[in-house]
Amino acid sequence: MSSTIVLCIISLVCSTFGAELKEVFSWKQLEYNWPSSEFKEEALKTDAYIPQNNLAHGISIWKDKLFVTVPRYKPGVASSLNYIKLGSEKSAKLTPYPSWDFNFIKEETNNSLKDDSSVVSAFRSWVDGCDRLWVMDTGVANITGARKAIAKPSLVIFDLKTDKLVRRYFLKDTDIKKSSYLINIVVDVNPDMCDNAFAYMPDLGSFALIVYSFADDSSWRLKHHYFYFDPLAGQYNIGGVEFQWTDGIFGIGLSKANSDGIKRVFFHAMSSTKEFEVPNNILQNETWATNTQNFNDFKFVGERGENSQASISIFDENTGVLFYTQVKKNGVACWNSKMSLKPEHTALIAHNAETLEFPNDLKIVDNTLWILSNKLPKYIYKSLDSNDVNFRIFSVPIENAIKETVCA
């Protein structure tokens, strides 16, 4: 029996290159720290909480808090923005952030936000180097059904030291289209210049990128051919579910700044196998970013290879490695940006059809790669089996993840 097969049997995750992931948390169904048993019973009775409709989707980490987003894809999501304490039991209950009061939204009775600290539907979040939590709130409940717009799409920013709202910014009407779908956010900031922060929000539905300037408290929308999906890369079969997606620009990875202070902003569409880049100073200049003459500032980086469709990506500044999900391969892959991008310069660092059925989010904290996997296609098109483990969060040291691969 080969060493690789043995590793697959004894490890939590089978990996071609031996990167063993540590399963930190796992759930069959999500449960919450309710204010009282009566509160929960009432939520169940009124369908404000339908356990099987709560899907762990995104993660962020700050000190001992691990944030977990639960989008309101379907009715009965109790709280969209939550956290658990690192070191908690494996199936820890979620605690709404900043409180129950600002997360518990009864869709059938509320048509507006209770407060600017309220979070309607968050897919992903981002912790910046200034101890702030940035949340992209779509403002829409029951996304896969009879959609209900409770609020306009907005950025919600919290001070993690005080758990207080820093700012809520509602996107401009010119930023969004009827087909807009905003489910990712990446923040570009120097911790020594916290007010000079920029948020990049890919709009995979209308193939655009929205940029927000914290200093100017303003936003603008960019269009480019590279934001579109590849019509030959939109067919999926994951977990036995066959479907077609036309998702455009999705994943964004920020490189380390060069000597001029400029970063490479890597990006790709979900339904694509190609990677592109643009200097961050191009995106941050509203006048030039929205000028069609900037077309050639966007560059084709390379091809990841067949069946390499990726959602989220994350860049490790210490190694120069870009990590990205591999949804059709039930895994996570890497590419060292010091090399040209082509299939032989990429490596699948972890893959498993069961535990990584749909890798959905990645974060890097303290030289450790964190991975959230779920069963999103089954959740959307069929239903989750409450007897199965449906959500997992893993961690692996970066050094171990790329050891003995081309990425090292």
Short mmCIF file of C-alpha atoms in Angstrom, two decimals, residues 121-124 136-139 143 152-154 171 175-177 179-185 200-206 208-210 221 249:
data_model
loop_
_atom_site.label_atom_id
_atom_site.label_comp_id
_atom_site.label_asym_id
_atom_site.label_seq_id
_atom_site.Cartn_x
_atom_site.Cartn_y
_atom_site.Cartn_z
CA SER A 121 -27.28 38.79 5.17
CA ALA A 122 -23.50 38.49 5.24
CA PHE A 123 -21.62 36.03 3.04
CA ARG A 124 -18.06 36.90 4.02
CA MET A 136 -20.50 43.10 3.07
CA ASP A 137 -24.22 43.02 3.82
CA THR A 138 -26.40 42.24 0.79
CA GLY A 139 -29.47 43.49 2.68
CA ILE A 143 -32.15 34.96 -1.57
CA LYS A 152 -29.78 48.39 0.24
CA PRO A 153 -26.40 46.61 -0.03
CA SER A 154 -23.99 48.14 2.44
CA LEU A 171 -23.66 51.56 -1.81
CA ASP A 175 -22.71 50.98 -7.94
CA ILE A 176 -25.24 48.20 -8.32
CA LYS A 177 -27.44 46.70 -11.03
CA SER A 179 -28.30 41.44 -11.43
CA SER A 180 -25.71 42.45 -8.80
CA TYR A 181 -24.53 39.74 -6.43
CA LEU A 182 -22.03 40.89 -3.81
CA ILE A 183 -20.68 38.05 -1.70
CA ASN A 184 -17.00 38.81 -1.11
CA ILE A 185 -14.91 41.60 0.37
CA TYR A 200 -12.76 45.73 -2.96
CA MET A 201 -16.16 44.12 -3.53
CA PRO A 202 -16.51 41.89 -6.61
CA ASP A 203 -19.95 41.84 -8.20
CA LEU A 204 -20.12 38.38 -9.70
CA GLY A 205 -23.67 38.88 -10.96
CA SER A 206 -23.15 41.98 -13.10
CA ALA A 208 -18.00 44.52 -12.06
CA LEU A 209 -15.78 45.54 -9.16
CA ILE A 210 -16.90 48.08 -6.58
CA ARG A 221 -17.87 50.85 -9.98
CA ILE A 249 -15.30 38.09 -10.80
#
